[in-house]
Coordinates of C-alpha atoms in Angstrom, one line a residue:
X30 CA 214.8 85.0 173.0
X31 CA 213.8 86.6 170.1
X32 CA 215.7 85.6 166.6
X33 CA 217.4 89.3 166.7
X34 CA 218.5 88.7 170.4
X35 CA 220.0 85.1 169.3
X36 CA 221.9 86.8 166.3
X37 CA 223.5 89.6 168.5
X38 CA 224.3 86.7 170.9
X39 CA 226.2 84.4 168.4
X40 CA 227.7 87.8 166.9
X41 CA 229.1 88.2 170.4
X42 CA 229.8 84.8 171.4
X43 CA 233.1 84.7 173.2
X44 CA 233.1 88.5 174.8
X45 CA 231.0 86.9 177.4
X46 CA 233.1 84.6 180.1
X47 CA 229.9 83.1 180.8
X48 CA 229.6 79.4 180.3
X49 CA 225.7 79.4 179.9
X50 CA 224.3 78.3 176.2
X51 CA 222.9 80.4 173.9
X52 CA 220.0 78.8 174.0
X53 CA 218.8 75.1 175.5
X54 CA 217.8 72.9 172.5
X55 CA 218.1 73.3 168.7
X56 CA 215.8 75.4 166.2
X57 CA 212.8 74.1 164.3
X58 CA 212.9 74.6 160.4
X59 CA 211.3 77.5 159.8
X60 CA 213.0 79.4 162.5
X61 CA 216.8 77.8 161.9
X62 CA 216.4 79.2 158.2
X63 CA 215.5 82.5 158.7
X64 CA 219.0 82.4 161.3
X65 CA 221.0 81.1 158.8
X66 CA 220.4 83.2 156.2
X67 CA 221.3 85.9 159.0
X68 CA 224.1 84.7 159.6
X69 CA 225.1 84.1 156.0
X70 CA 224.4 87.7 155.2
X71 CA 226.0 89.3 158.7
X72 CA 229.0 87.2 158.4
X73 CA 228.8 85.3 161.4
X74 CA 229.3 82.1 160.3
X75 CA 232.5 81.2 162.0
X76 CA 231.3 82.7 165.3
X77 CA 228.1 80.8 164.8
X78 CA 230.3 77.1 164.4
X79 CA 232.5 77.9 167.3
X80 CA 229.3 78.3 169.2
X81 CA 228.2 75.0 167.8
X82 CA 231.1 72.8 168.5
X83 CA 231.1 74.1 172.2
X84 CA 227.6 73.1 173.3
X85 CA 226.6 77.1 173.6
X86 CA 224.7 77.0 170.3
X87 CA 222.2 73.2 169.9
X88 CA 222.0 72.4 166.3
X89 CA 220.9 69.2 165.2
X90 CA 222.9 67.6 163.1
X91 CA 221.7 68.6 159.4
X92 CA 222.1 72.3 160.5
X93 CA 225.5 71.5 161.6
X94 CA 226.2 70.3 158.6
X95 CA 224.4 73.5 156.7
X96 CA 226.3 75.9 158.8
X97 CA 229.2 74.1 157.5
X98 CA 228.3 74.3 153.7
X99 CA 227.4 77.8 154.1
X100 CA 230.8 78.9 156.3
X101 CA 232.7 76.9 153.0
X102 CA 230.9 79.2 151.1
X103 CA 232.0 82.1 152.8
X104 CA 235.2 81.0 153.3
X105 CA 235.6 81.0 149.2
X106 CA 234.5 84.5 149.3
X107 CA 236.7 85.7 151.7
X108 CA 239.6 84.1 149.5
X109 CA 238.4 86.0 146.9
X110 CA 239.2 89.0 149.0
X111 CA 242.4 87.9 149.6
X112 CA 243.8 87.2 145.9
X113 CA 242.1 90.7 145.2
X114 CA 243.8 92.8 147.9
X115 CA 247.5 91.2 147.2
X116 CA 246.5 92.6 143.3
X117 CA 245.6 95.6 144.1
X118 CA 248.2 96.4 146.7
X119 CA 251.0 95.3 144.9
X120 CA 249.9 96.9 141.8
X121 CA 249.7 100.1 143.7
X122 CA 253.3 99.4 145.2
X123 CA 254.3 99.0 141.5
X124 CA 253.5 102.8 140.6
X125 CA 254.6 104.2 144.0
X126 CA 250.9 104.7 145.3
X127 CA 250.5 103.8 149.0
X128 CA 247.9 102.3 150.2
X129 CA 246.8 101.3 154.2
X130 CA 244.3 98.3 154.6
X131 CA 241.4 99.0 156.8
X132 CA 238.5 97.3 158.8
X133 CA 237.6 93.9 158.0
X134 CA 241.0 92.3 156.7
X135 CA 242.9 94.3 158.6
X136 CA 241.1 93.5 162.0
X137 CA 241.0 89.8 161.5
X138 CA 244.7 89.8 160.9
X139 CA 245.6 91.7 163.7
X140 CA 243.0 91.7 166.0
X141 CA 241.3 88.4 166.4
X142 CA 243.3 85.3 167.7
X143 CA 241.4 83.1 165.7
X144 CA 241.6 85.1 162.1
X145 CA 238.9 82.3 160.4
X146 CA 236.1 83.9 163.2
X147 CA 236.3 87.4 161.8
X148 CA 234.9 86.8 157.8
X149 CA 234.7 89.5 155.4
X150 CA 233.9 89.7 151.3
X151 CA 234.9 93.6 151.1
X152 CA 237.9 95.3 151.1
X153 CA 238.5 98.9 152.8
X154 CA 241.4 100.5 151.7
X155 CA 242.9 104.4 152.4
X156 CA 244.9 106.0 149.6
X157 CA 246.3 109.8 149.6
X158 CA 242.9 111.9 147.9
X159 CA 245.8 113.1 145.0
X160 CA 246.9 109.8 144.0
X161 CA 242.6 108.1 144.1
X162 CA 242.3 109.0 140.7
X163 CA 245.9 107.6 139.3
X164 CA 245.1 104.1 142.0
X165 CA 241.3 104.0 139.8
X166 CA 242.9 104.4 136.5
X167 CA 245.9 102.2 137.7
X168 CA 243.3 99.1 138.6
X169 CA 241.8 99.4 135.4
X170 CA 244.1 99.5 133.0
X171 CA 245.7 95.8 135.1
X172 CA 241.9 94.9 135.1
X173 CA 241.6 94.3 138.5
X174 CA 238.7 96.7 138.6
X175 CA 235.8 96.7 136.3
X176 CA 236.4 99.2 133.5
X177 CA 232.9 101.3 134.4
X178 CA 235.2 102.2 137.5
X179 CA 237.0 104.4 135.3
X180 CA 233.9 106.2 134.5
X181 CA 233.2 107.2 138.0
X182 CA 233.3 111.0 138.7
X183 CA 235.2 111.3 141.8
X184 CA 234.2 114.4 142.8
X185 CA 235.2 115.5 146.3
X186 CA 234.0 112.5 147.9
X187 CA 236.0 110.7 150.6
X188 CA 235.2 107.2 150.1
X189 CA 234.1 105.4 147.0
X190 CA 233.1 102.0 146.2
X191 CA 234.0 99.7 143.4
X192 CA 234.2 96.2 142.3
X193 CA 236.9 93.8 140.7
X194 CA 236.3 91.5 137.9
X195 CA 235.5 88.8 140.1
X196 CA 232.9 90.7 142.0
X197 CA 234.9 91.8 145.5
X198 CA 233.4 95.0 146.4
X199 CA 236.9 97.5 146.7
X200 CA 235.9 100.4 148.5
X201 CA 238.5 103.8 148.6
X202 CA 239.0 106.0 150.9
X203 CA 240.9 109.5 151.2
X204 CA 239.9 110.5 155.0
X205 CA 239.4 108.9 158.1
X206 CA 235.9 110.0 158.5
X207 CA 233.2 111.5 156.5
X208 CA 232.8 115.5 155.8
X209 CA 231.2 117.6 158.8
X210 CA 232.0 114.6 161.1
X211 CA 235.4 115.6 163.0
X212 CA 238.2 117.2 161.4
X213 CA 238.9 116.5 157.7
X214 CA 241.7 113.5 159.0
X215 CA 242.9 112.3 155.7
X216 CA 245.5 109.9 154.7
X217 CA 248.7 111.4 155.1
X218 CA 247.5 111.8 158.9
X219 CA 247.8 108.4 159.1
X220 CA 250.1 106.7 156.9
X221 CA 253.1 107.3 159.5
X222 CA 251.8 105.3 162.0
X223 CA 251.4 102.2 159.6
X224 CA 251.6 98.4 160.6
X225 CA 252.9 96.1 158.5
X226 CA 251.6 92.2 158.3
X227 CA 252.5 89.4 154.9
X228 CA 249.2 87.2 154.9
X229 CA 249.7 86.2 152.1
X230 CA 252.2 86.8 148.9
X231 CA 252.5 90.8 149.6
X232 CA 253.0 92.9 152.2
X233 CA 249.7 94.7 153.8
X234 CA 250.1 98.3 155.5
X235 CA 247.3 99.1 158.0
X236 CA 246.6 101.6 160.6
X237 CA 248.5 101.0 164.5
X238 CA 246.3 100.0 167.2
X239 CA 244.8 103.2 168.7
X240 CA 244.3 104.4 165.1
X241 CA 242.8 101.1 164.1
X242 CA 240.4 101.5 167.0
X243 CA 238.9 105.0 166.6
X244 CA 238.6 103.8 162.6
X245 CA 236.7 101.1 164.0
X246 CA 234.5 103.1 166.0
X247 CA 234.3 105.7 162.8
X248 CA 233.0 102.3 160.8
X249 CA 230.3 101.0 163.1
X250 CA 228.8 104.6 163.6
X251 CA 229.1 106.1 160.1
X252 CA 229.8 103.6 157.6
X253 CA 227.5 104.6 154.6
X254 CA 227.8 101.3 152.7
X255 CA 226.7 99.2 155.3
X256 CA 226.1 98.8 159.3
X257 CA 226.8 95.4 160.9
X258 CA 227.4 93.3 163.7
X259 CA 230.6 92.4 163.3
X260 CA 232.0 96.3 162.4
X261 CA 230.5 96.9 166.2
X262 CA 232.7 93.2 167.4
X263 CA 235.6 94.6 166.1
X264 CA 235.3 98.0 168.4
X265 CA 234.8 95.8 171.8
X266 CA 237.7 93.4 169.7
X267 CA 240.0 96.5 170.1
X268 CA 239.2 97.7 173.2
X269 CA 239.6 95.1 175.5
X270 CA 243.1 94.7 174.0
X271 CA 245.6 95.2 177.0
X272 CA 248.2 96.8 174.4
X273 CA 246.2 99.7 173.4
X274 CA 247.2 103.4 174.9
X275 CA 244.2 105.1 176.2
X276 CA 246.0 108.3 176.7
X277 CA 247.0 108.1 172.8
X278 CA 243.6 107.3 171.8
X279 CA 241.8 110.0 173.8
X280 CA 244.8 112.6 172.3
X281 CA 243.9 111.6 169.0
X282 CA 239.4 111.5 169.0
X283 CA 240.4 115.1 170.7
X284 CA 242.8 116.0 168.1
X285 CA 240.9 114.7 165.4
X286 CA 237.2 116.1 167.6
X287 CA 235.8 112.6 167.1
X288 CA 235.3 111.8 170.7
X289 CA 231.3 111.8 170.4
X290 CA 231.8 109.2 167.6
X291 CA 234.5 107.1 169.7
X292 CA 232.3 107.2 172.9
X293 CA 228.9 106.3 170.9
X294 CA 230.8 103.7 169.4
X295 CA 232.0 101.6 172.5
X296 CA 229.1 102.6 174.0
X297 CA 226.5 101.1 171.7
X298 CA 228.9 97.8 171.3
X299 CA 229.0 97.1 174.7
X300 CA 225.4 97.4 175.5
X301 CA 224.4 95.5 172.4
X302 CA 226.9 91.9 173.0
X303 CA 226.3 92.8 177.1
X304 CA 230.4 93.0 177.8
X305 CA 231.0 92.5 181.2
X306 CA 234.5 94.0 181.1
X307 CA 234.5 97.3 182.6
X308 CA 237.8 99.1 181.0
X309 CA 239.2 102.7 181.2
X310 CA 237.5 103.0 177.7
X311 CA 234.1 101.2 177.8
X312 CA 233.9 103.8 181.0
X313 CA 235.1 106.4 180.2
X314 CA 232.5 106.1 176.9
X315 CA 229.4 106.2 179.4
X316 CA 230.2 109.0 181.2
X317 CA 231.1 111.0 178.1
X318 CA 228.6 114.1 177.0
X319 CA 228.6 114.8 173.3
X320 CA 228.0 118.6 172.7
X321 CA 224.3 119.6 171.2
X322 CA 226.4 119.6 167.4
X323 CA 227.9 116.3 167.4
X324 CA 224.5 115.2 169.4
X325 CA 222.6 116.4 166.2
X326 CA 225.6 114.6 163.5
X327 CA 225.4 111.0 165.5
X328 CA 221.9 111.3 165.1
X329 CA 221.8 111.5 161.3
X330 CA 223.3 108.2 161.2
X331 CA 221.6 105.7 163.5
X332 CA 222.4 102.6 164.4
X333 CA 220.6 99.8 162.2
X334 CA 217.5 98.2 163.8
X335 CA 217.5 94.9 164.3
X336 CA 213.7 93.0 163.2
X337 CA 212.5 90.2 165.5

C-alpha cells in the first residue's frame, strides 16, 4: 500500500463494513511522518484516531501519542472556527443580512454522528450577492474581519475569500456554483429551504439535505480554494443517508443542469474510499452520460492527484 492509498483509506475509514486493518503493523519513522503531516494538513486526524483505537490503524505508542498532540491541535483550530462563525453570523443577524452555513461546519453538525471526526479550520458561508458588500463592510467595521477585506474589489465574483483577525479563513459566497457551470443558482434559490441547528451560542442556518448534498458534490468537483479528501467523505456522508429524497435531488441537479457535476461527484467518491453500498444514487451516477459541454467544463477542473 502505497502512502497515498493509506491516506484515502484512513480518509475513508468507517464507509467500509469491513473488519480487515488498514494495514498489519505500525510505520517506521520516516514513513509515519510524512503520514502525519498528511493527515494534519487533509484534516483527518480524528478519522485517523478512531482507526487507531480500533486495531484498524497499528501505531506504536509515541505515534499514538503524536496523533493525539496533533488532533489537540486541530481541535483548537476548529474552535477557532466556531467562536468566529457565532460572530459573524450573529453580527449579520444584527443588520438583517442572512446568511446559510455551508460545507464543513455544516456537514459535521448535521451529517456525521460523531461531529469530532469531521474537522474543519474554514468557514463557507452563502449570503444574497446584494447584501456581500454591506456583510464585508459589516465584519469590518466589528473587526471580525481583517480591515484589507474592505479593500477587496468584489467584482462579479461568486465566491470570495477572507480572513478574521484570528486567522480563520471566511470564505463568501453568492451562488451555488461557479459561472458557466449550471444555472446561475444563487442565494435566494436556496435560503427557503434552510435548516436550522444552535452549536453553540447562536443559531446556524444551513442548506436541507438534498440541497446540502448537490452543494457537496458542487464542493469536491469545483471548489477553487482547495480539493480534499474529506469535501469527497462528505458526498458518500450524504448519500448513503436513508433520509435523503432522490427524486428531489435529481429535480433539482436537472433544474439547476448540474447533474454532470452531481454524477462525477458520487462517482469519483465512491471509487476513491471503495464504497460497497450500492444506492439509487451511487448508481444511478455510473450510468449517467454527461453531454460533450459539461464533459469539456468537468474537465477543466480535475480532481487533485494524489503523490505516492
Amino acid at each position: 500500500m502505497t502512502p497515498a492509498d493509506l491516506l484515502v483509506s484512513i480518509a475513508g475509514y468507517g464507509l467500509h463494513p469491513s473488519s480487515l486493518p488498514i494495514i498489519n503493523r505500525p510505520l517506521g519513522k520516516e514513513i509515519w511522518q510524512g503520514l502525519l503531516a498528511a493527515l494534519t494538513g487533509e484534516l483527518v486526524l480524528g478519522l485517523a484516531v478512531q482507526a487507531a483505537d480500533s486495531g484498524a490503524l497499528p501505531v506504536t505508542g509515541e505515534q499514538h501519542e503524536e496523533l493525539s498532540e496533533h488532533l489537540e491541535v486541530a481541535h483548537e483550530r476548529r474552535s477557532a472556527a466556531d467562536r468566529c462563525l457565532d460572530e459573524v453570523v450573529g453580527a449579520l443577524d444584527q443588520k438583517g443580512i442572512q446568511t446559510c452555513l455551508m460545507h464543513g461546519a455544516a456537514s459535521a453538525a448535521l451529517d456525521y454522528r460523531q461531529r469530532d471526526l469531521r474537522l474543519y479550520d474554514t468557514l463557507h458561508l452563502l449570503v444574497g450577492p446584494d447584501q456581500r458588500e454591506e456583510a464585508v463592510s459589516v465584519l469590518v467595521e466589528q473587526g471580525i474581519l481583517r480591515p484589507d477585506a474592505a479593500k477587496r474589489r468584489l467584482r462579479r465574483q461568486s465566491v470570495t475569500s477572507y480572513y478574521s483577525r484570528d486567522g480563520v479563513r471566511v470564505v463568501l459566497y453568492t451562488a451555488l456554483a461557479p459561472k458557466r457551470v449550471g444555472a446561475q443558482v444563487e442565494a435566494g434559490d436556496l435560503f427557503h429551504d434552510r435548516v436550522a441547528f444552535t452549536p453553540r451560542t447562536v443559531t446556524i442556518s444551513a442548506l436541507g439535505r438534498e440541497e446540502r448534498l448537490i452543494a457537496a458534490c458542487v464542493h469536491a468537483r469545483l471548489n477553487v480554494f482547495r480539493k480534499d479528501l474529506l469535501a469527497q467523505r462528505d458526498v458518500v456522508q450524504l448519500v448513503l443517508r436513508e433520509d435523503v429524497s432522490v427524486r428531489k435531488i435529481e429535480r433539482q441537479a436537472s433544474s439547476w443542469r448540474l447533474e454532470a457535476v452531481l454524477a462525477d461527484a458520487v462517482r469519483s467518491a465512491w471509487e476513491m474510499f471503495r464504497v460497497p453500498d450500492v444506492v439509487p444514487i451511487s448508481a444511478w451516477s455510473r450510468s449517467f452520460q454527461p453531454d460533450p459541454r459539461a464533459r469539456r467544463r468537468l474537465a477543466a477542473h480535475p480532481l487533485p492527484g494524489l503523490e505516492g
